[in-house]
């Protein structure tokens, strides 16, 4: 195929005879993805102008469309940069999703609007990325209507908090969102299923090694170790006489002192001490026997 050389903003490009035959002055760019953003803006105007005159599905149309996609990939990288805190693996997904937004923008752009393509495309790209997060960041399956209600709830809460100077009530939120209070509460509950983290997720790194999320939440409950003892004690306490059970209850449930227990029973503190020691010895013996 015969080709003619030309120059565009310092770029060496060629114009194919096929393009000439269709009266389309489209430069053939060896690697559109390496076109500088400034040159891409100028070239994009030319390609969009000609794209509007081409028949969809023709080789010339596909060439123009594909070149526009590759030339404007920097817009996707720019938009994805907002989410650089994500892991490298997830960033690959973000860029791929952003490409979908770019393609949608190219297919819907009209040069007659006299709007810069970059201004038109970035909202499409970012919107597609945000939609990706909304659909994939749920720890449990949540219906789409509740996913969308969560977003509306967040916006309504912020608006009312700014307006009222306090946290809005479900009734106030329901009025603003045109929902019932039950639906507002349902959306709140649905938010609990959003973006949970694994307890094994590493969150810090130091000379001593990585620390997992589980290391920083919750504490060991020593009382759990007593559960088995409580179950073993229950029948032994049931076997005590009424006064012994009453003394145990006042001392360890009501947390009364021996003197206070003596006042309730009408005996001396010394006598309570002997009764308590004898009762505890009986329980201890029973525990050792049954263990």
PDB file of C-alpha atoms in Angstrom:
ATOM      1  CA  UNK A   1       0.000   0.000   0.000  1.00  0.00           C
ATOM      2  CA  UNK A   2       1.452   3.346  -1.043  1.00  0.00           C
ATOM      3  CA  UNK A   3       2.015   5.793   1.772  1.00  0.00           C
ATOM      4  CA  UNK A   4       3.002   9.464   2.007  1.00  0.00           C
ATOM      5  CA  UNK A   5       4.988  11.000   4.848  1.00  0.00           C
ATOM      6  CA  UNK A   6       3.882  14.080   6.697  1.00  0.00           C
ATOM      7  CA  UNK A   7       4.611  15.777  10.045  1.00  0.00           C
ATOM      8  CA  UNK A   8       2.227  16.633  12.927  1.00  0.00           C
ATOM      9  CA  UNK A   9       3.446  18.710  15.832  1.00  0.00           C
ATOM     10  CA  UNK A  10       6.922  17.200  15.515  1.00  0.00           C
ATOM     11  CA  UNK A  11       5.605  13.626  15.031  1.00  0.00           C
ATOM     12  CA  UNK A  12       6.594  11.630  11.987  1.00  0.00           C
ATOM     13  CA  UNK A  13       3.367  10.075  10.715  1.00  0.00           C
ATOM     14  CA  UNK A  14       2.144   8.636   7.432  1.00  0.00           C
ATOM     15  CA  UNK A  15      -1.096   9.060   5.532  1.00  0.00           C
ATOM     16  CA  UNK A  16      -2.294   5.890   3.815  1.00  0.00           C
ATOM     17  CA  UNK A  17      -3.657   5.806   0.291  1.00  0.00           C
ATOM     18  CA  UNK A  18      -6.811   4.233   1.743  1.00  0.00           C
ATOM     19  CA  UNK A  19      -7.360   7.294   3.889  1.00  0.00           C
ATOM     20  CA  UNK A  20      -6.720   9.564   0.929  1.00  0.00           C
ATOM     21  CA  UNK A  21      -9.215   7.615  -1.148  1.00  0.00           C
ATOM     22  CA  UNK A  22     -11.857   8.299   1.475  1.00  0.00           C
ATOM     23  CA  UNK A  23     -10.849  11.965   1.610  1.00  0.00           C
ATOM     24  CA  UNK A  24      -9.813  11.401   5.219  1.00  0.00           C
ATOM     25  CA  UNK A  25      -6.596  13.102   6.231  1.00  0.00           C
ATOM     26  CA  UNK A  26      -5.838  10.832   9.190  1.00  0.00           C
ATOM     27  CA  UNK A  27      -2.177  10.354  10.093  1.00  0.00           C
ATOM     28  CA  UNK A  28      -1.053   6.805  10.738  1.00  0.00           C
ATOM     29  CA  UNK A  29       0.734   6.805  14.093  1.00  0.00           C
ATOM     30  CA  UNK A  30       3.157   3.979  14.835  1.00  0.00           C
ATOM     31  CA  UNK A  31       2.501   3.910  18.608  1.00  0.00           C
ATOM     32  CA  UNK A  32      -0.470   6.111  19.624  1.00  0.00           C
ATOM     33  CA  UNK A  33       0.021   5.305  23.325  1.00  0.00           C
ATOM     34  CA  UNK A  34       3.322   7.217  23.284  1.00  0.00           C
ATOM     35  CA  UNK A  35       1.872  10.442  21.907  1.00  0.00           C
ATOM     36  CA  UNK A  36       2.426  13.292  24.381  1.00  0.00           C
ATOM     37  CA  UNK A  37      -0.761  14.648  26.028  1.00  0.00           C
ATOM     38  CA  UNK A  38      -0.419  18.031  24.273  1.00  0.00           C
ATOM     39  CA  UNK A  39      -0.108  16.379  20.855  1.00  0.00           C
ATOM     40  CA  UNK A  40      -2.883  13.945  21.755  1.00  0.00           C
ATOM     41  CA  UNK A  41      -5.297  16.832  22.327  1.00  0.00           C
ATOM     42  CA  UNK A  42      -4.555  18.317  18.911  1.00  0.00           C
ATOM     43  CA  UNK A  43      -4.636  14.990  17.105  1.00  0.00           C
ATOM     44  CA  UNK A  44      -7.841  13.969  18.896  1.00  0.00           C
ATOM     45  CA  UNK A  45      -9.660  16.955  17.390  1.00  0.00           C
ATOM     46  CA  UNK A  46      -8.629  15.830  13.924  1.00  0.00           C
ATOM     47  CA  UNK A  47      -9.623  12.213  14.573  1.00  0.00           C
ATOM     48  CA  UNK A  48     -12.986  13.125  16.123  1.00  0.00           C
ATOM     49  CA  UNK A  49     -13.718  15.507  13.263  1.00  0.00           C
ATOM     50  CA  UNK A  50     -13.121  12.742  10.720  1.00  0.00           C
ATOM     51  CA  UNK A  51     -14.727  10.011  12.840  1.00  0.00           C
ATOM     52  CA  UNK A  52     -18.058  11.818  12.544  1.00  0.00           C
ATOM     53  CA  UNK A  53     -17.893  11.489   8.747  1.00  0.00           C
ATOM     54  CA  UNK A  54     -16.981   7.804   8.607  1.00  0.00           C
ATOM     55  CA  UNK A  55     -19.305   4.837   8.448  1.00  0.00           C
ATOM     56  CA  UNK A  56     -19.256   2.754  11.622  1.00  0.00           C
ATOM     57  CA  UNK A  57     -17.670  -0.643  11.082  1.00  0.00           C
ATOM     58  CA  UNK A  58     -15.408   0.404   8.219  1.00  0.00           C
ATOM     59  CA  UNK A  59     -11.619  -0.088   8.525  1.00  0.00           C
ATOM     60  CA  UNK A  60     -11.111   3.689   8.554  1.00  0.00           C
ATOM     61  CA  UNK A  61     -13.646   4.095  11.364  1.00  0.00           C
ATOM     62  CA  UNK A  62     -12.052   1.336  13.435  1.00  0.00           C
ATOM     63  CA  UNK A  63      -8.597   2.821  12.878  1.00  0.00           C
ATOM     64  CA  UNK A  64      -9.738   6.277  13.997  1.00  0.00           C
ATOM     65  CA  UNK A  65     -11.570   4.918  17.046  1.00  0.00           C
ATOM     66  CA  UNK A  66      -8.745   2.609  18.159  1.00  0.00           C
ATOM     67  CA  UNK A  67      -6.164   5.373  17.723  1.00  0.00           C
ATOM     68  CA  UNK A  68      -8.264   7.728  19.841  1.00  0.00           C
ATOM     69  CA  UNK A  69      -8.425   5.077  22.577  1.00  0.00           C
ATOM     70  CA  UNK A  70      -4.673   4.491  22.603  1.00  0.00           C
ATOM     71  CA  UNK A  71      -3.783   8.186  22.382  1.00  0.00           C
ATOM     72  CA  UNK A  72      -5.924   9.044  25.393  1.00  0.00           C
ATOM     73  CA  UNK A  73      -4.855   6.230  27.713  1.00  0.00           C
ATOM     74  CA  UNK A  74      -2.955   8.858  29.723  1.00  0.00           C
ATOM     75  CA  UNK A  75      -6.356  10.144  30.889  1.00  0.00           C
ATOM     76  CA  UNK A  76      -7.078   6.736  32.395  1.00  0.00           C
ATOM     77  CA  UNK A  77      -3.702   6.647  34.144  1.00  0.00           C
ATOM     78  CA  UNK A  78      -4.337  10.158  35.452  1.00  0.00           C
ATOM     79  CA  UNK A  79      -7.765   9.223  36.854  1.00  0.00           C
ATOM     80  CA  UNK A  80      -6.503   5.918  38.283  1.00  0.00           C
ATOM     81  CA  UNK A  81      -3.716   7.839  40.059  1.00  0.00           C
ATOM     82  CA  UNK A  82      -6.309   9.086  42.532  1.00  0.00           C
ATOM     83  CA  UNK A  83      -6.537   5.537  43.833  1.00  0.00           C
ATOM     84  CA  UNK A  84      -2.792   4.790  43.990  1.00  0.00           C
ATOM     85  CA  UNK A  85      -3.125   3.739  47.642  1.00  0.00           C
ATOM     86  CA  UNK A  86      -4.676   0.507  46.402  1.00  0.00           C
ATOM     87  CA  UNK A  87      -2.435  -2.492  45.839  1.00  0.00           C
ATOM     88  CA  UNK A  88      -0.663  -3.008  42.509  1.00  0.00           C
ATOM     89  CA  UNK A  89      -2.913  -5.933  41.666  1.00  0.00           C
ATOM     90  CA  UNK A  90      -6.071  -3.904  42.228  1.00  0.00           C
ATOM     91  CA  UNK A  91      -4.596  -0.958  40.290  1.00  0.00           C
ATOM     92  CA  UNK A  92      -4.498  -3.161  37.193  1.00  0.00           C
ATOM     93  CA  UNK A  93      -8.232  -3.751  37.574  1.00  0.00           C
ATOM     94  CA  UNK A  94      -8.823  -0.024  38.117  1.00  0.00           C
ATOM     95  CA  UNK A  95      -6.996   0.851  34.884  1.00  0.00           C
ATOM     96  CA  UNK A  96      -8.953  -1.779  32.944  1.00  0.00           C
ATOM     97  CA  UNK A  97     -12.237  -0.437  34.310  1.00  0.00           C
ATOM     98  CA  UNK A  98     -11.103   3.112  33.520  1.00  0.00           C
ATOM     99  CA  UNK A  99     -10.534   2.057  29.915  1.00  0.00           C
ATOM    100  CA  UNK A 100     -14.207   1.130  29.697  1.00  0.00           C
ATOM    101  CA  UNK A 101     -15.079   4.664  30.786  1.00  0.00           C
ATOM    102  CA  UNK A 102     -12.691   6.089  28.159  1.00  0.00           C
ATOM    103  CA  UNK A 103     -14.279   4.014  25.394  1.00  0.00           C
ATOM    104  CA  UNK A 104     -17.761   5.130  26.448  1.00  0.00           C
ATOM    105  CA  UNK A 105     -16.599   8.759  26.376  1.00  0.00           C
ATOM    106  CA  UNK A 106     -15.123   8.368  22.877  1.00  0.00           C
ATOM    107  CA  UNK A 107     -18.310   6.768  21.559  1.00  0.00           C
ATOM    108  CA  UNK A 108     -20.486   9.529  23.020  1.00  0.00           C
ATOM    109  CA  UNK A 109     -18.319  12.586  22.356  1.00  0.00           C
ATOM    110  CA  UNK A 110     -19.485  15.123  19.794  1.00  0.00           C
ATOM    111  CA  UNK A 111     -16.902  17.635  18.619  1.00  0.00           C
ATOM    112  CA  UNK A 112     -19.690  20.064  17.750  1.00  0.00           C
ATOM    113  CA  UNK A 113     -20.182  20.660  21.472  1.00  0.00           C
ATOM    114  CA  UNK A 114     -16.960  22.680  21.508  1.00  0.00           C
ATOM    115  CA  UNK A 115     -15.896  21.025  24.740  1.00  0.00           C
ATOM    116  CA  UNK A 116     -12.388  19.701  25.372  1.00  0.00           C
ATOM    117  CA  UNK A 117     -12.424  15.916  25.143  1.00  0.00           C
ATOM    118  CA  UNK A 118     -10.337  15.660  28.326  1.00  0.00           C
ATOM    119  CA  UNK A 119     -13.015  17.558  30.293  1.00  0.00           C
ATOM    120  CA  UNK A 120     -15.683  15.317  28.808  1.00  0.00           C
ATOM    121  CA  UNK A 121     -13.853  12.008  29.301  1.00  0.00           C
ATOM    122  CA  UNK A 122     -12.482  12.226  32.858  1.00  0.00           C
ATOM    123  CA  UNK A 123     -15.948  12.144  34.549  1.00  0.00           C
ATOM    124  CA  UNK A 124     -16.797   9.034  32.496  1.00  0.00           C
ATOM    125  CA  UNK A 125     -13.549   7.332  33.534  1.00  0.00           C
ATOM    126  CA  UNK A 126     -13.827   8.241  37.218  1.00  0.00           C
ATOM    127  CA  UNK A 127     -17.513   7.309  37.243  1.00  0.00           C
ATOM    128  CA  UNK A 128     -16.734   3.852  35.877  1.00  0.00           C
ATOM    129  CA  UNK A 129     -14.010   3.342  38.495  1.00  0.00           C
ATOM    130  CA  UNK A 130     -16.314   4.413  41.321  1.00  0.00           C
ATOM    131  CA  UNK A 131     -19.013   2.084  40.017  1.00  0.00           C
ATOM    132  CA  UNK A 132     -16.439  -0.709  40.105  1.00  0.00           C
ATOM    133  CA  UNK A 133     -15.683   0.022  43.769  1.00  0.00           C
ATOM    134  CA  UNK A 134     -19.377   0.208  44.616  1.00  0.00           C
ATOM    135  CA  UNK A 135     -20.067  -3.178  43.051  1.00  0.00           C
ATOM    136  CA  UNK A 136     -16.999  -5.047  44.311  1.00  0.00           C
ATOM    137  CA  UNK A 137     -16.216  -3.607  47.769  1.00  0.00           C
ATOM    138  CA  UNK A 138     -19.042  -5.344  49.630  1.00  0.00           C
ATOM    139  CA  UNK A 139     -18.036  -7.987  52.156  1.00  0.00           C
ATOM    140  CA  UNK A 140     -21.424  -9.678  51.836  1.00  0.00           C
ATOM    141  CA  UNK A 141     -23.974  -9.722  49.044  1.00  0.00           C
ATOM    142  CA  UNK A 142     -26.147  -6.635  49.257  1.00  0.00           C
ATOM    143  CA  UNK A 143     -28.934  -5.863  46.739  1.00  0.00           C
ATOM    144  CA  UNK A 144     -28.111  -3.084  44.264  1.00  0.00           C
ATOM    145  CA  UNK A 145     -30.973  -0.902  45.558  1.00  0.00           C
ATOM    146  CA  UNK A 146     -29.391  -0.949  49.030  1.00  0.00           C
ATOM    147  CA  UNK A 147     -25.927  -0.263  47.616  1.00  0.00           C
ATOM    148  CA  UNK A 148     -27.319   2.828  45.914  1.00  0.00           C
ATOM    149  CA  UNK A 149     -29.327   3.772  49.012  1.00  0.00           C
ATOM    150  CA  UNK A 150     -26.098   3.676  51.053  1.00  0.00           C
ATOM    151  CA  UNK A 151     -24.565   6.304  48.768  1.00  0.00           C
ATOM    152  CA  UNK A 152     -27.671   8.491  48.957  1.00  0.00           C
ATOM    153  CA  UNK A 153     -27.743   8.043  52.735  1.00  0.00           C
ATOM    154  CA  UNK A 154     -24.147   9.244  53.063  1.00  0.00           C
ATOM    155  CA  UNK A 155     -24.864  12.349  50.973  1.00  0.00           C
ATOM    156  CA  UNK A 156     -28.107  13.117  52.831  1.00  0.00           C
ATOM    157  CA  UNK A 157     -26.441  12.642  56.217  1.00  0.00           C
ATOM    158  CA  UNK A 158     -23.645  15.051  55.332  1.00  0.00           C
ATOM    159  CA  UNK A 159     -26.084  17.621  53.938  1.00  0.00           C
ATOM    160  CA  UNK A 160     -28.318  17.561  57.016  1.00  0.00           C
ATOM    161  CA  UNK A 161     -25.384  17.500  59.425  1.00  0.00           C
ATOM    162  CA  UNK A 162     -24.076  20.695  57.809  1.00  0.00           C
ATOM    163  CA  UNK A 163     -27.519  22.288  57.810  1.00  0.00           C
ATOM    164  CA  UNK A 164     -28.588  21.260  61.316  1.00  0.00           C
ATOM    165  CA  UNK A 165     -25.238  21.246  63.079  1.00  0.00           C
ATOM    166  CA  UNK A 166     -25.908  17.768  64.475  1.00  0.00           C
ATOM    167  CA  UNK A 167     -26.431  14.178  63.392  1.00  0.00           C
ATOM    168  CA  UNK A 168     -29.816  13.897  61.635  1.00  0.00           C
ATOM    169  CA  UNK A 169     -32.502  11.507  62.838  1.00  0.00           C
ATOM    170  CA  UNK A 170     -33.811   8.655  60.664  1.00  0.00           C
ATOM    171  CA  UNK A 171     -37.070  10.598  60.263  1.00  0.00           C
ATOM    172  CA  UNK A 172     -35.229  13.671  58.934  1.00  0.00           C
ATOM    173  CA  UNK A 173     -33.168  11.518  56.578  1.00  0.00           C
ATOM    174  CA  UNK A 174     -36.277   9.724  55.346  1.00  0.00           C
ATOM    175  CA  UNK A 175     -37.956  13.045  54.532  1.00  0.00           C
ATOM    176  CA  UNK A 176     -34.965  14.295  52.548  1.00  0.00           C
ATOM    177  CA  UNK A 177     -34.427  11.019  50.686  1.00  0.00           C
ATOM    178  CA  UNK A 178     -38.159  10.434  50.042  1.00  0.00           C
ATOM    179  CA  UNK A 179     -37.899   7.050  51.720  1.00  0.00           C
ATOM    180  CA  UNK A 180     -39.565   5.449  54.711  1.00  0.00           C
ATOM    181  CA  UNK A 181     -37.734   5.315  58.044  1.00  0.00           C
ATOM    182  CA  UNK A 182     -37.616   1.545  57.666  1.00  0.00           C
ATOM    183  CA  UNK A 183     -35.787   1.905  54.328  1.00  0.00           C
ATOM    184  CA  UNK A 184     -33.326   4.378  55.873  1.00  0.00           C
ATOM    185  CA  UNK A 185     -32.550   1.956  58.699  1.00  0.00           C
ATOM    186  CA  UNK A 186     -32.207  -0.852  56.165  1.00  0.00           C
ATOM    187  CA  UNK A 187     -29.665   1.217  54.217  1.00  0.00           C
ATOM    188  CA  UNK A 188     -27.751   1.862  57.443  1.00  0.00           C
ATOM    189  CA  UNK A 189     -27.586  -1.843  58.180  1.00  0.00           C
ATOM    190  CA  UNK A 190     -26.483  -2.536  54.611  1.00  0.00           C
ATOM    191  CA  UNK A 191     -23.535  -0.179  55.112  1.00  0.00           C
ATOM    192  CA  UNK A 192     -22.142  -2.648  57.638  1.00  0.00           C
ATOM    193  CA  UNK A 193     -21.499  -5.051  54.775  1.00  0.00           C
ATOM    194  CA  UNK A 194     -19.261  -2.570  52.942  1.00  0.00           C
ATOM    195  CA  UNK A 195     -15.502  -3.057  52.641  1.00  0.00           C
ATOM    196  CA  UNK A 196     -14.642  -5.236  55.616  1.00  0.00           C
ATOM    197  CA  UNK A 197     -11.024  -6.262  56.223  1.00  0.00           C
ATOM    198  CA  UNK A 198      -9.543  -9.624  56.998  1.00  0.00           C
ATOM    199  CA  UNK A 199      -8.367 -10.085  60.578  1.00  0.00           C
ATOM    200  CA  UNK A 200      -5.140 -11.445  59.091  1.00  0.00           C
ATOM    201  CA  UNK A 201      -4.557  -8.288  57.009  1.00  0.00           C
ATOM    202  CA  UNK A 202      -1.106  -6.783  57.618  1.00  0.00           C
ATOM    203  CA  UNK A 203      -1.428  -3.148  58.659  1.00  0.00           C
ATOM    204  CA  UNK A 204       2.048  -2.249  59.988  1.00  0.00           C
ATOM    205  CA  UNK A 205       5.562  -3.358  59.351  1.00  0.00           C
ATOM    206  CA  UNK A 206       8.576  -2.923  61.626  1.00  0.00           C
ATOM    207  CA  UNK A 207      11.877  -4.540  62.531  1.00  0.00           C
ATOM    208  CA  UNK A 208       9.909  -7.063  64.587  1.00  0.00           C
ATOM    209  CA  UNK A 209       7.888  -8.084  61.543  1.00  0.00           C
ATOM    210  CA  UNK A 210       4.395  -7.386  60.297  1.00  0.00           C
ATOM    211  CA  UNK A 211       1.419  -6.857  62.592  1.00  0.00           C
ATOM    212  CA  UNK A 212      -2.031  -8.104  61.666  1.00  0.00           C
ATOM    213  CA  UNK A 213      -5.317  -6.299  62.248  1.00  0.00           C
ATOM    214  CA  UNK A 214      -6.292  -8.965  64.786  1.00  0.00           C
ATOM    215  CA  UNK A 215      -3.366  -7.869  66.976  1.00  0.00           C
ATOM    216  CA  UNK A 216      -4.991  -4.477  67.551  1.00  0.00           C
ATOM    217  CA  UNK A 217      -8.647  -5.291  68.136  1.00  0.00           C
ATOM    218  CA  UNK A 218     -10.194  -7.062  71.088  1.00  0.00           C
ATOM    219  CA  UNK A 219      -8.504  -8.507  74.142  1.00  0.00           C
ATOM    220  CA  UNK A 220      -8.320 -11.935  75.707  1.00  0.00           C
ATOM    221  CA  UNK A 221     -11.160 -12.323  78.208  1.00  0.00           C
ATOM    222  CA  UNK A 222      -9.750 -14.180  81.187  1.00  0.00           C
ATOM    223  CA  UNK A 223     -13.296 -14.715  82.462  1.00  0.00           C
ATOM    224  CA  UNK A 224     -13.864 -17.172  79.622  1.00  0.00           C
ATOM    225  CA  UNK A 225     -11.562 -19.589  81.399  1.00  0.00           C
ATOM    226  CA  UNK A 226     -13.987 -19.580  84.339  1.00  0.00           C
ATOM    227  CA  UNK A 227     -16.962 -20.762  82.316  1.00  0.00           C
ATOM    228  CA  UNK A 228     -16.070 -24.415  82.710  1.00  0.00           C
ATOM    229  CA  UNK A 229     -15.507 -23.893  86.441  1.00  0.00           C
ATOM    230  CA  UNK A 230     -18.921 -22.236  86.777  1.00  0.00           C
ATOM    231  CA  UNK A 231     -20.578 -25.235  85.158  1.00  0.00           C
ATOM    232  CA  UNK A 232     -18.769 -27.589  87.527  1.00  0.00           C
ATOM    233  CA  UNK A 233     -19.638 -25.440  90.568  1.00  0.00           C
ATOM    234  CA  UNK A 234     -23.356 -25.152  89.815  1.00  0.00           C
ATOM    235  CA  UNK A 235     -24.377 -28.595  91.146  1.00  0.00           C
ATOM    236  CA  UNK A 236     -22.041 -28.229  94.161  1.00  0.00           C
ATOM    237  CA  UNK A 237     -23.597 -24.892  95.146  1.00  0.00           C
ATOM    238  CA  UNK A 238     -27.042 -26.411  94.670  1.00  0.00           C
ATOM    239  CA  UNK A 239     -26.042 -29.049  97.263  1.00  0.00           C
ATOM    240  CA  UNK A 240     -25.273 -26.430  99.978  1.00  0.00           C
ATOM    241  CA  UNK A 241     -27.806 -25.593 102.658  1.00  0.00           C
ATOM    242  CA  UNK A 242     -29.769 -22.329 102.456  1.00  0.00           C
ATOM    243  CA  UNK A 243     -27.481 -20.341 104.784  1.00  0.00           C
ATOM    244  CA  UNK A 244     -24.322 -21.457 102.966  1.00  0.00           C
ATOM    245  CA  UNK A 245     -25.814 -20.529  99.577  1.00  0.00           C
ATOM    246  CA  UNK A 246     -26.914 -17.175 100.986  1.00  0.00           C
ATOM    247  CA  UNK A 247     -23.436 -16.423 102.321  1.00  0.00           C
ATOM    248  CA  UNK A 248     -21.843 -17.326  98.966  1.00  0.00           C
ATOM    249  CA  UNK A 249     -24.333 -15.107  97.140  1.00  0.00           C
ATOM    250  CA  UNK A 250     -23.841 -12.115  99.449  1.00  0.00           C
ATOM    251  CA  UNK A 251     -20.039 -12.404  99.323  1.00  0.00           C
ATOM    252  CA  UNK A 252     -19.431 -13.092  95.612  1.00  0.00           C
ATOM    253  CA  UNK A 253     -22.556 -11.745  93.879  1.00  0.00           C
ATOM    254  CA  UNK A 254     -23.592  -8.828  96.084  1.00  0.00           C
ATOM    255  CA  UNK A 255     -19.907  -8.288  97.001  1.00  0.00           C
ATOM    256  CA  UNK A 256     -20.662  -7.534 100.657  1.00  0.00           C
ATOM    257  CA  UNK A 257     -17.940  -7.512 103.273  1.00  0.00           C
ATOM    258  CA  UNK A 258     -17.875 -10.149 106.010  1.00  0.00           C
ATOM    259  CA  UNK A 259     -19.008  -7.511 108.509  1.00  0.00           C
ATOM    260  CA  UNK A 260     -21.994  -6.577 106.315  1.00  0.00           C
ATOM    261  CA  UNK A 261     -22.902 -10.243 105.900  1.00  0.00           C
ATOM    262  CA  UNK A 262     -22.737 -10.629 109.696  1.00  0.00           C
ATOM    263  CA  UNK A 263     -25.211  -7.761 110.084  1.00  0.00           C
ATOM    264  CA  UNK A 264     -27.642  -9.456 107.692  1.00  0.00           C
ATOM    265  CA  UNK A 265     -27.330 -12.810 109.485  1.00  0.00           C
ATOM    266  CA  UNK A 266     -27.161 -11.402 113.021  1.00  0.00           C
ATOM    267  CA  UNK A 267     -23.762 -12.998 113.756  1.00  0.00           C
ATOM    268  CA  UNK A 268     -20.258 -11.686 114.249  1.00  0.00           C
ATOM    269  CA  UNK A 269     -17.798 -11.039 111.446  1.00  0.00           C
ATOM    270  CA  UNK A 270     -15.558 -13.756 112.905  1.00  0.00           C
ATOM    271  CA  UNK A 271     -18.368 -16.294 112.692  1.00  0.00           C
ATOM    272  CA  UNK A 272     -19.047 -15.315 109.048  1.00  0.00           C
ATOM    273  CA  UNK A 273     -15.342 -15.850 108.320  1.00  0.00           C
ATOM    274  CA  UNK A 274     -15.476 -19.398 109.745  1.00  0.00           C
ATOM    275  CA  UNK A 275     -18.715 -20.207 107.862  1.00  0.00           C
ATOM    276  CA  UNK A 276     -17.287 -18.823 104.605  1.00  0.00           C
ATOM    277  CA  UNK A 277     -14.008 -20.750 104.994  1.00  0.00           C
ATOM    278  CA  UNK A 278     -15.862 -23.989 105.695  1.00  0.00           C
ATOM    279  CA  UNK A 279     -18.212 -23.522 102.747  1.00  0.00           C
ATOM    280  CA  UNK A 280     -15.362 -22.711 100.347  1.00  0.00           C
ATOM    281  CA  UNK A 281     -13.424 -25.752 101.555  1.00  0.00           C
ATOM    282  CA  UNK A 282     -16.479 -27.928 100.847  1.00  0.00           C
ATOM    283  CA  UNK A 283     -16.740 -26.504  97.309  1.00  0.00           C
ATOM    284  CA  UNK A 284     -13.001 -26.911  96.726  1.00  0.00           C
ATOM    285  CA  UNK A 285     -13.124 -30.546  97.761  1.00  0.00           C
ATOM    286  CA  UNK A 286     -16.087 -31.144  95.475  1.00  0.00           C
ATOM    287  CA  UNK A 287     -14.260 -29.523  92.533  1.00  0.00           C
ATOM    288  CA  UNK A 288     -11.163 -31.666  93.072  1.00  0.00           C
ATOM    289  CA  UNK A 289     -13.273 -34.793  93.312  1.00  0.00           C
ATOM    290  CA  UNK A 290     -15.208 -34.138  90.096  1.00  0.00           C
ATOM    291  CA  UNK A 291     -12.259 -32.875  88.010  1.00  0.00           C
TER     292      UNK A 291
END
